[in-house]
């Protein structure tokens, strides 16, 4: 992986949710056979489609691989007991199935396409932020209140990590970090899992934060540099930013992240900013040109797309980044 990172800018896939929406799926699709009698609506729970409609998830993965993606994210952004509680699917069995099957589907697609093309492909086990926050109170009346504990979130993540590894994930991607304390719980869970399973080789870790607005801070108030300091103990293989902003607005923060970290750099911005209806209008060629400076200025090792992006966006970005030299991580001076 290091030799690949040093030779060219690699591509990560685009949005899973955007692609799923195009299928116009019904409640019956989300339920499948396994959940036909489930006591809660499941439409909108995209992660469960890895169990009930794996054909669709695999088809989406293969479209991104055909577009030139080197990395596939598993369909597990909400694959924790905490997030799945919204759908009454927070049992260990259900959560394990979501993550295991998601990794298995992505791995199969990667193995098949790598065999056919000779180009290495990797599965990133996607570990999302959950719908809880450890750093911010959900109650404006009580700033000290929290609706979950660090241990609860870490335990939920450890179950997810185990299932992703069992399913074939090559990399663990802690992504869309808006609350760094949640990310620290995920990193703690990863460490705990491998400590408890010494027979399993450790996986590279990617960490990707999200800047919520032009202040350049996460939702929990950290600057890009503070975000790096908070997660650097985990020695992530790659660190970066995704979601929230379009490429043009994200660029200065990617530059800052490269200056303060010693990891490879990953970026997968949205297809511009959302319109009044919450959709994304940036066309593939326009996005490719907007992210071009990330490559021309040597800022990244991995580039891709988040909300609103499709295989057409990834294909345009891959074409634009051909022959571009990747970012070279720099050793940090000792600070103590």
mmCIF file of N, CA, C and O in Angstrom, residues 125-197:
data_model
loop_
_atom_site.group_PDB
_atom_site.id
_atom_site.type_symbol
_atom_site.label_atom_id
_atom_site.label_comp_id
_atom_site.label_asym_id
_atom_site.label_seq_id
_atom_site.Cartn_x
_atom_site.Cartn_y
_atom_site.Cartn_z
ATOM 1 N N UNK A 125 -13.381 -0.630 5.619
ATOM 2 C CA UNK A 125 -14.514 -0.833 6.510
ATOM 3 C C UNK A 125 -14.963 0.511 7.068
ATOM 4 O O UNK A 125 -14.273 1.121 7.881
ATOM 5 N N UNK A 126 -16.110 0.995 6.606
ATOM 6 C CA UNK A 126 -16.583 2.336 6.957
ATOM 7 C C UNK A 126 -17.176 2.357 8.358
ATOM 8 O O UNK A 126 -18.139 1.636 8.655
ATOM 9 N N UNK A 127 -16.610 3.205 9.209
ATOM 10 C CA UNK A 127 -17.044 3.356 10.592
ATOM 11 C C UNK A 127 -17.526 4.789 10.757
ATOM 12 O O UNK A 127 -16.727 5.727 10.844
ATOM 13 N N UNK A 128 -18.844 4.981 10.757
ATOM 14 C CA UNK A 128 -19.422 6.321 10.803
ATOM 15 C C UNK A 128 -19.468 6.900 12.205
ATOM 16 O O UNK A 128 -19.100 6.242 13.192
ATOM 17 N N UNK A 129 -19.939 8.137 12.323
ATOM 18 C CA UNK A 129 -19.861 8.848 13.607
ATOM 19 C C UNK A 129 -20.941 8.495 14.617
ATOM 20 O O UNK A 129 -20.883 8.955 15.748
ATOM 21 N N UNK A 130 -21.915 7.698 14.254
ATOM 22 C CA UNK A 130 -23.146 7.410 15.015
ATOM 23 C C UNK A 130 -24.028 8.661 15.055
ATOM 24 O O UNK A 130 -23.625 9.741 14.610
ATOM 25 N N UNK A 131 -25.216 8.516 15.608
ATOM 26 C CA UNK A 131 -26.146 9.651 15.743
ATOM 27 C C UNK A 131 -26.137 10.212 17.162
ATOM 28 O O UNK A 131 -27.083 10.863 17.589
ATOM 29 N N UNK A 132 -25.061 9.946 17.893
ATOM 30 C CA UNK A 132 -24.871 10.501 19.232
ATOM 31 C C UNK A 132 -23.570 11.303 19.255
ATOM 32 O O UNK A 132 -22.696 11.091 18.414
ATOM 33 N N UNK A 133 -23.439 12.185 20.210
ATOM 34 C CA UNK A 133 -22.208 12.949 20.346
ATOM 35 C C UNK A 133 -21.776 12.987 21.801
ATOM 36 O O UNK A 133 -22.585 13.265 22.700
ATOM 37 N N UNK A 134 -20.516 12.671 22.023
ATOM 38 C CA UNK A 134 -19.986 12.631 23.380
ATOM 39 C C UNK A 134 -19.542 13.997 23.885
ATOM 40 O O UNK A 134 -19.475 14.227 25.085
ATOM 41 N N UNK A 135 -19.237 14.902 22.969
ATOM 42 C CA UNK A 135 -18.681 16.194 23.369
ATOM 43 C C UNK A 135 -19.722 17.286 23.576
ATOM 44 O O UNK A 135 -19.432 18.294 24.209
ATOM 45 N N UNK A 136 -20.911 17.087 23.034
ATOM 46 C CA UNK A 136 -21.929 18.134 23.060
ATOM 47 C C UNK A 136 -23.210 17.585 23.667
ATOM 48 O O UNK A 136 -23.652 16.482 23.321
ATOM 49 N N UNK A 137 -23.817 18.340 24.538
ATOM 50 C CA UNK A 137 -25.069 17.913 25.149
ATOM 51 C C UNK A 137 -26.229 18.027 24.155
ATOM 52 O O UNK A 137 -26.340 19.023 23.442
ATOM 53 N N UNK A 138 -27.105 17.024 24.090
ATOM 54 C CA UNK A 138 -28.296 17.133 23.250
ATOM 55 C C UNK A 138 -29.389 17.985 23.887
ATOM 56 O O UNK A 138 -30.433 18.222 23.279
ATOM 57 N N UNK A 139 -29.145 18.447 25.106
ATOM 58 C CA UNK A 139 -30.129 19.247 25.835
ATOM 59 C C UNK A 139 -29.595 20.664 26.056
ATOM 60 O O UNK A 139 -28.574 20.852 26.735
ATOM 61 N N UNK A 140 -30.273 21.642 25.490
ATOM 62 C CA UNK A 140 -29.823 23.032 25.677
ATOM 63 C C UNK A 140 -30.009 23.481 27.123
ATOM 64 O O UNK A 140 -29.341 24.413 27.578
ATOM 65 N N UNK A 141 -30.924 22.845 27.858
ATOM 66 C CA UNK A 141 -31.159 23.203 29.245
ATOM 67 C C UNK A 141 -30.083 22.673 30.183
ATOM 68 O O UNK A 141 -29.887 23.191 31.280
ATOM 69 N N UNK A 142 -29.376 21.607 29.750
ATOM 70 C CA UNK A 142 -28.393 20.974 30.627
ATOM 71 C C UNK A 142 -27.122 20.653 29.840
ATOM 72 O O UNK A 142 -27.008 19.567 29.264
ATOM 73 N N UNK A 143 -26.175 21.568 29.798
ATOM 74 C CA UNK A 143 -24.947 21.349 29.027
ATOM 75 C C UNK A 143 -24.137 20.137 29.474
ATOM 76 O O UNK A 143 -23.332 19.615 28.706
ATOM 77 N N UNK A 144 -24.335 19.696 30.702
ATOM 78 C CA UNK A 144 -23.572 18.560 31.220
ATOM 79 C C UNK A 144 -24.192 17.215 30.836
ATOM 80 O O UNK A 144 -23.551 16.170 30.985
ATOM 81 N N UNK A 145 -25.415 17.224 30.302
ATOM 82 C CA UNK A 145 -26.113 15.975 30.010
ATOM 83 C C UNK A 145 -25.519 15.278 28.790
ATOM 84 O O UNK A 145 -25.169 15.920 27.802
ATOM 85 N N UNK A 146 -25.409 13.954 28.851
ATOM 86 C CA UNK A 146 -25.028 13.125 27.707
ATOM 87 C C UNK A 146 -25.998 11.954 27.627
ATOM 88 O O UNK A 146 -26.384 11.392 28.664
ATOM 89 N N UNK A 147 -26.387 11.579 26.399
ATOM 90 C CA UNK A 147 -27.321 10.451 26.262
ATOM 91 C C UNK A 147 -26.597 9.143 25.951
ATOM 92 O O UNK A 147 -27.215 8.152 25.549
ATOM 93 N N UNK A 148 -25.267 9.128 26.128
ATOM 94 C CA UNK A 148 -24.492 7.911 25.990
ATOM 95 C C UNK A 148 -23.147 8.132 26.678
ATOM 96 O O UNK A 148 -22.763 9.268 26.976
ATOM 97 N N UNK A 149 -22.442 7.044 26.916
ATOM 98 C CA UNK A 149 -21.126 7.139 27.546
ATOM 99 C C UNK A 149 -20.041 6.719 26.548
ATOM 100 O O UNK A 149 -20.321 6.075 25.525
ATOM 101 N N UNK A 150 -18.816 7.072 26.875
ATOM 102 C CA UNK A 150 -17.678 6.671 26.043
ATOM 103 C C UNK A 150 -17.632 5.154 25.903
ATOM 104 O O UNK A 150 -17.427 4.623 24.805
ATOM 105 N N UNK A 151 -17.852 4.455 26.997
ATOM 106 C CA UNK A 151 -17.780 2.987 26.982
ATOM 107 C C UNK A 151 -18.861 2.385 26.097
ATOM 108 O O UNK A 151 -18.616 1.401 25.379
ATOM 109 N N UNK A 152 -20.066 2.961 26.144
ATOM 110 C CA UNK A 152 -21.155 2.448 25.306
ATOM 111 C C UNK A 152 -20.813 2.588 23.820
ATOM 112 O O UNK A 152 -21.046 1.671 23.025
ATOM 113 N N UNK A 153 -20.271 3.734 23.447
ATOM 114 C CA UNK A 153 -19.930 3.942 22.042
ATOM 115 C C UNK A 153 -18.743 3.064 21.644
ATOM 116 O O UNK A 153 -18.736 2.457 20.560
ATOM 117 N N UNK A 154 -17.749 2.968 22.514
ATOM 118 C CA UNK A 154 -16.592 2.126 22.211
ATOM 119 C C UNK A 154 -17.000 0.659 22.056
ATOM 120 O O UNK A 154 -16.541 -0.032 21.136
ATOM 121 N N UNK A 155 -17.883 0.182 22.916
ATOM 122 C CA UNK A 155 -18.355 -1.208 22.815
ATOM 123 C C UNK A 155 -19.106 -1.435 21.514
ATOM 124 O O UNK A 155 -18.956 -2.483 20.862
ATOM 125 N N UNK A 156 -19.921 -0.461 21.106
ATOM 126 C CA UNK A 156 -20.662 -0.582 19.857
ATOM 127 C C UNK A 156 -19.708 -0.627 18.668
ATOM 128 O O UNK A 156 -19.895 -1.410 17.726
ATOM 129 N N UNK A 157 -18.681 0.203 18.728
ATOM 130 C CA UNK A 157 -17.694 0.205 17.656
ATOM 131 C C UNK A 157 -16.901 -1.102 17.607
ATOM 132 O O UNK A 157 -16.570 -1.603 16.521
ATOM 133 N N UNK A 158 -16.584 -1.659 18.755
ATOM 134 C CA UNK A 158 -15.780 -2.887 18.756
ATOM 135 C C UNK A 158 -16.525 -4.035 18.085
ATOM 136 O O UNK A 158 -15.929 -4.839 17.354
ATOM 137 N N UNK A 159 -17.837 -4.123 18.296
ATOM 138 C CA UNK A 159 -18.641 -5.128 17.600
ATOM 139 C C UNK A 159 -18.583 -4.901 16.095
ATOM 140 O O UNK A 159 -18.427 -5.850 15.314
ATOM 141 N N UNK A 160 -18.698 -3.640 15.682
ATOM 142 C CA UNK A 160 -18.653 -3.318 14.258
ATOM 143 C C UNK A 160 -17.288 -3.672 13.660
ATOM 144 O O UNK A 160 -17.209 -4.283 12.585
ATOM 145 N N UNK A 161 -16.234 -3.311 14.353
ATOM 146 C CA UNK A 161 -14.881 -3.587 13.865
ATOM 147 C C UNK A 161 -14.670 -5.079 13.651
ATOM 148 O O UNK A 161 -14.153 -5.512 12.621
ATOM 149 N N UNK A 162 -15.083 -5.887 14.627
ATOM 150 C CA UNK A 162 -14.905 -7.330 14.516
ATOM 151 C C UNK A 162 -15.604 -7.914 13.307
ATOM 152 O O UNK A 162 -15.046 -8.758 12.590
ATOM 153 N N UNK A 163 -16.829 -7.463 13.050
ATOM 154 C CA UNK A 163 -17.581 -7.979 11.914
ATOM 155 C C UNK A 163 -16.967 -7.531 10.586
ATOM 156 O O UNK A 163 -16.923 -8.300 9.613
ATOM 157 N N UNK A 164 -16.483 -6.295 10.530
ATOM 158 C CA UNK A 164 -15.840 -5.799 9.307
ATOM 159 C C UNK A 164 -14.571 -6.592 9.004
ATOM 160 O O UNK A 164 -14.318 -6.965 7.850
ATOM 161 N N UNK A 165 -13.778 -6.850 10.035
ATOM 162 C CA UNK A 165 -12.550 -7.621 9.842
ATOM 163 C C UNK A 165 -12.880 -9.046 9.407
ATOM 164 O O UNK A 165 -12.286 -9.589 8.471
ATOM 165 N N UNK A 166 -13.861 -9.666 10.067
ATOM 166 C CA UNK A 166 -14.266 -11.026 9.698
ATOM 167 C C UNK A 166 -14.767 -11.095 8.262
ATOM 168 O O UNK A 166 -14.576 -12.097 7.570
ATOM 169 N N UNK A 167 -15.401 -10.016 7.798
ATOM 170 C CA UNK A 167 -15.948 -10.001 6.444
ATOM 171 C C UNK A 167 -14.930 -9.728 5.361
ATOM 172 O O UNK A 167 -15.225 -9.887 4.178
ATOM 173 N N UNK A 168 -13.730 -9.304 5.758
ATOM 174 C CA UNK A 168 -12.677 -9.122 4.762
ATOM 175 C C UNK A 168 -12.180 -7.711 4.553
ATOM 176 O O UNK A 168 -11.474 -7.441 3.570
ATOM 177 N N UNK A 169 -12.494 -6.776 5.442
ATOM 178 C CA UNK A 169 -12.017 -5.406 5.291
ATOM 179 C C UNK A 169 -10.489 -5.364 5.354
ATOM 180 O O UNK A 169 -9.882 -6.005 6.204
ATOM 181 N N UNK A 170 -9.891 -4.605 4.443
ATOM 182 C CA UNK A 170 -8.438 -4.457 4.405
ATOM 183 C C UNK A 170 -7.966 -3.277 5.243
ATOM 184 O O UNK A 170 -6.821 -3.245 5.704
ATOM 185 N N UNK A 171 -8.846 -2.290 5.403
ATOM 186 C CA UNK A 171 -8.537 -1.024 6.061
ATOM 187 C C UNK A 171 -9.723 -0.668 6.936
ATOM 188 O O UNK A 171 -10.872 -1.021 6.604
ATOM 189 N N UNK A 172 -9.496 0.014 8.031
ATOM 190 C CA UNK A 172 -10.589 0.511 8.864
ATOM 191 C C UNK A 172 -10.630 2.028 8.732
ATOM 192 O O UNK A 172 -9.653 2.710 9.038
ATOM 193 N N UNK A 173 -11.755 2.531 8.257
ATOM 194 C CA UNK A 173 -11.919 3.950 7.955
ATOM 195 C C UNK A 173 -12.888 4.594 8.942
ATOM 196 O O UNK A 173 -14.100 4.378 8.877
ATOM 197 N N UNK A 174 -12.353 5.368 9.867
ATOM 198 C CA UNK A 174 -13.175 6.132 10.805
ATOM 199 C C UNK A 174 -13.481 7.453 10.104
ATOM 200 O O UNK A 174 -12.604 8.295 9.943
ATOM 201 N N UNK A 175 -14.730 7.628 9.681
ATOM 202 C CA UNK A 175 -15.008 8.726 8.755
ATOM 203 C C UNK A 175 -16.095 9.689 9.226
ATOM 204 O O UNK A 175 -16.837 9.419 10.159
ATOM 205 N N UNK A 176 -16.122 10.826 8.537
ATOM 206 C CA UNK A 176 -17.094 11.888 8.784
ATOM 207 C C UNK A 176 -17.117 12.263 10.265
ATOM 208 O O UNK A 176 -18.168 12.372 10.884
ATOM 209 N N UNK A 177 -15.948 12.453 10.823
ATOM 210 C CA UNK A 177 -15.806 12.744 12.250
ATOM 211 C C UNK A 177 -16.224 14.190 12.512
ATOM 212 O O UNK A 177 -15.536 15.123 12.118
ATOM 213 N N UNK A 178 -17.371 14.365 13.172
ATOM 214 C CA UNK A 178 -17.792 15.708 13.583
ATOM 215 C C UNK A 178 -17.533 15.925 15.069
ATOM 216 O O UNK A 178 -17.473 17.048 15.537
ATOM 217 N N UNK A 179 -17.394 14.823 15.805
ATOM 218 C CA UNK A 179 -17.078 14.879 17.231
ATOM 219 C C UNK A 179 -15.846 14.003 17.453
ATOM 220 O O UNK A 179 -15.913 12.782 17.329
ATOM 221 N N UNK A 180 -14.738 14.632 17.767
ATOM 222 C CA UNK A 180 -13.488 13.890 17.878
ATOM 223 C C UNK A 180 -13.517 12.883 19.016
ATOM 224 O O UNK A 180 -12.826 11.860 18.963
ATOM 225 N N UNK A 181 -14.308 13.126 20.048
ATOM 226 C CA UNK A 181 -14.378 12.162 21.146
ATOM 227 C C UNK A 181 -15.030 10.863 20.675
ATOM 228 O O UNK A 181 -14.632 9.775 21.105
ATOM 229 N N UNK A 182 -16.011 10.948 19.789
ATOM 230 C CA UNK A 182 -16.574 9.745 19.175
ATOM 231 C C UNK A 182 -15.496 8.998 18.395
ATOM 232 O O UNK A 182 -15.397 7.767 18.448
ATOM 233 N N UNK A 183 -14.686 9.753 17.642
ATOM 234 C CA UNK A 183 -13.611 9.127 16.870
ATOM 235 C C UNK A 183 -12.594 8.456 17.789
ATOM 236 O O UNK A 183 -12.085 7.369 17.478
ATOM 237 N N UNK A 184 -12.308 9.084 18.919
ATOM 238 C CA UNK A 184 -11.372 8.478 19.875
ATOM 239 C C UNK A 184 -11.956 7.179 20.438
ATOM 240 O O UNK A 184 -11.223 6.214 20.705
ATOM 241 N N UNK A 185 -13.274 7.139 20.602
ATOM 242 C CA UNK A 185 -13.924 5.897 21.038
ATOM 243 C C UNK A 185 -13.763 4.814 19.976
ATOM 244 O O UNK A 185 -13.530 3.639 20.297
ATOM 245 N N UNK A 186 -13.893 5.199 18.708
ATOM 246 C CA UNK A 186 -13.709 4.236 17.615
ATOM 247 C C UNK A 186 -12.271 3.737 17.572
ATOM 248 O O UNK A 186 -12.019 2.535 17.393
ATOM 249 N N UNK A 187 -11.315 4.635 17.733
ATOM 250 C CA UNK A 187 -9.910 4.243 17.713
ATOM 251 C C UNK A 187 -9.570 3.360 18.913
ATOM 252 O O UNK A 187 -8.801 2.394 18.794
ATOM 253 N N UNK A 188 -10.161 3.677 20.065
ATOM 254 C CA UNK A 188 -9.991 2.838 21.252
ATOM 255 C C UNK A 188 -10.564 1.443 20.997
ATOM 256 O O UNK A 188 -9.960 0.427 21.375
ATOM 257 N N UNK A 189 -11.718 1.392 20.328
ATOM 258 C CA UNK A 189 -12.365 0.112 20.032
ATOM 259 C C UNK A 189 -11.507 -0.724 19.085
ATOM 260 O O UNK A 189 -11.390 -1.946 19.250
ATOM 261 N N UNK A 190 -10.918 -0.079 18.083
ATOM 262 C CA UNK A 190 -10.046 -0.790 17.146
ATOM 263 C C UNK A 190 -8.858 -1.384 17.891
ATOM 264 O O UNK A 190 -8.506 -2.559 17.712
ATOM 265 N N UNK A 191 -8.255 -0.573 18.733
ATOM 266 C CA UNK A 191 -7.105 -1.043 19.507
ATOM 267 C C UNK A 191 -7.507 -2.196 20.426
ATOM 268 O O UNK A 191 -6.793 -3.207 20.535
ATOM 269 N N UNK A 192 -8.644 -2.061 21.069
ATOM 270 C CA UNK A 192 -9.118 -3.109 21.980
ATOM 271 C C UNK A 192 -9.380 -4.406 21.240
ATOM 272 O O UNK A 192 -9.041 -5.498 21.723
ATOM 273 N N UNK A 193 -9.989 -4.280 20.057
ATOM 274 C CA UNK A 193 -10.300 -5.488 19.285
ATOM 275 C C UNK A 193 -9.033 -6.269 18.959
ATOM 276 O O UNK A 193 -8.970 -7.493 19.158
ATOM 277 N N UNK A 194 -8.025 -5.570 18.458
ATOM 278 C CA UNK A 194 -6.794 -6.284 18.079
ATOM 279 C C UNK A 194 -5.997 -6.741 19.292
ATOM 280 O O UNK A 194 -5.307 -7.769 19.234
ATOM 281 N N UNK A 195 -6.093 -6.028 20.406
ATOM 282 C CA UNK A 195 -5.475 -6.500 21.648
ATOM 283 C C UNK A 195 -6.122 -7.804 22.100
ATOM 284 O O UNK A 195 -5.450 -8.713 22.610
ATOM 285 N N UNK A 196 -7.441 -7.892 21.922
ATOM 286 C CA UNK A 196 -8.187 -9.085 22.330
ATOM 287 C C UNK A 196 -8.089 -10.224 21.325
ATOM 288 O O UNK A 196 -8.503 -11.349 21.622
ATOM 289 N N UNK A 197 -7.582 -9.935 20.134
ATOM 290 C CA UNK A 197 -7.443 -10.956 19.081
ATOM 291 C C UNK A 197 -6.037 -10.866 18.491
ATOM 292 O O UNK A 197 -5.858 -10.479 17.319
#
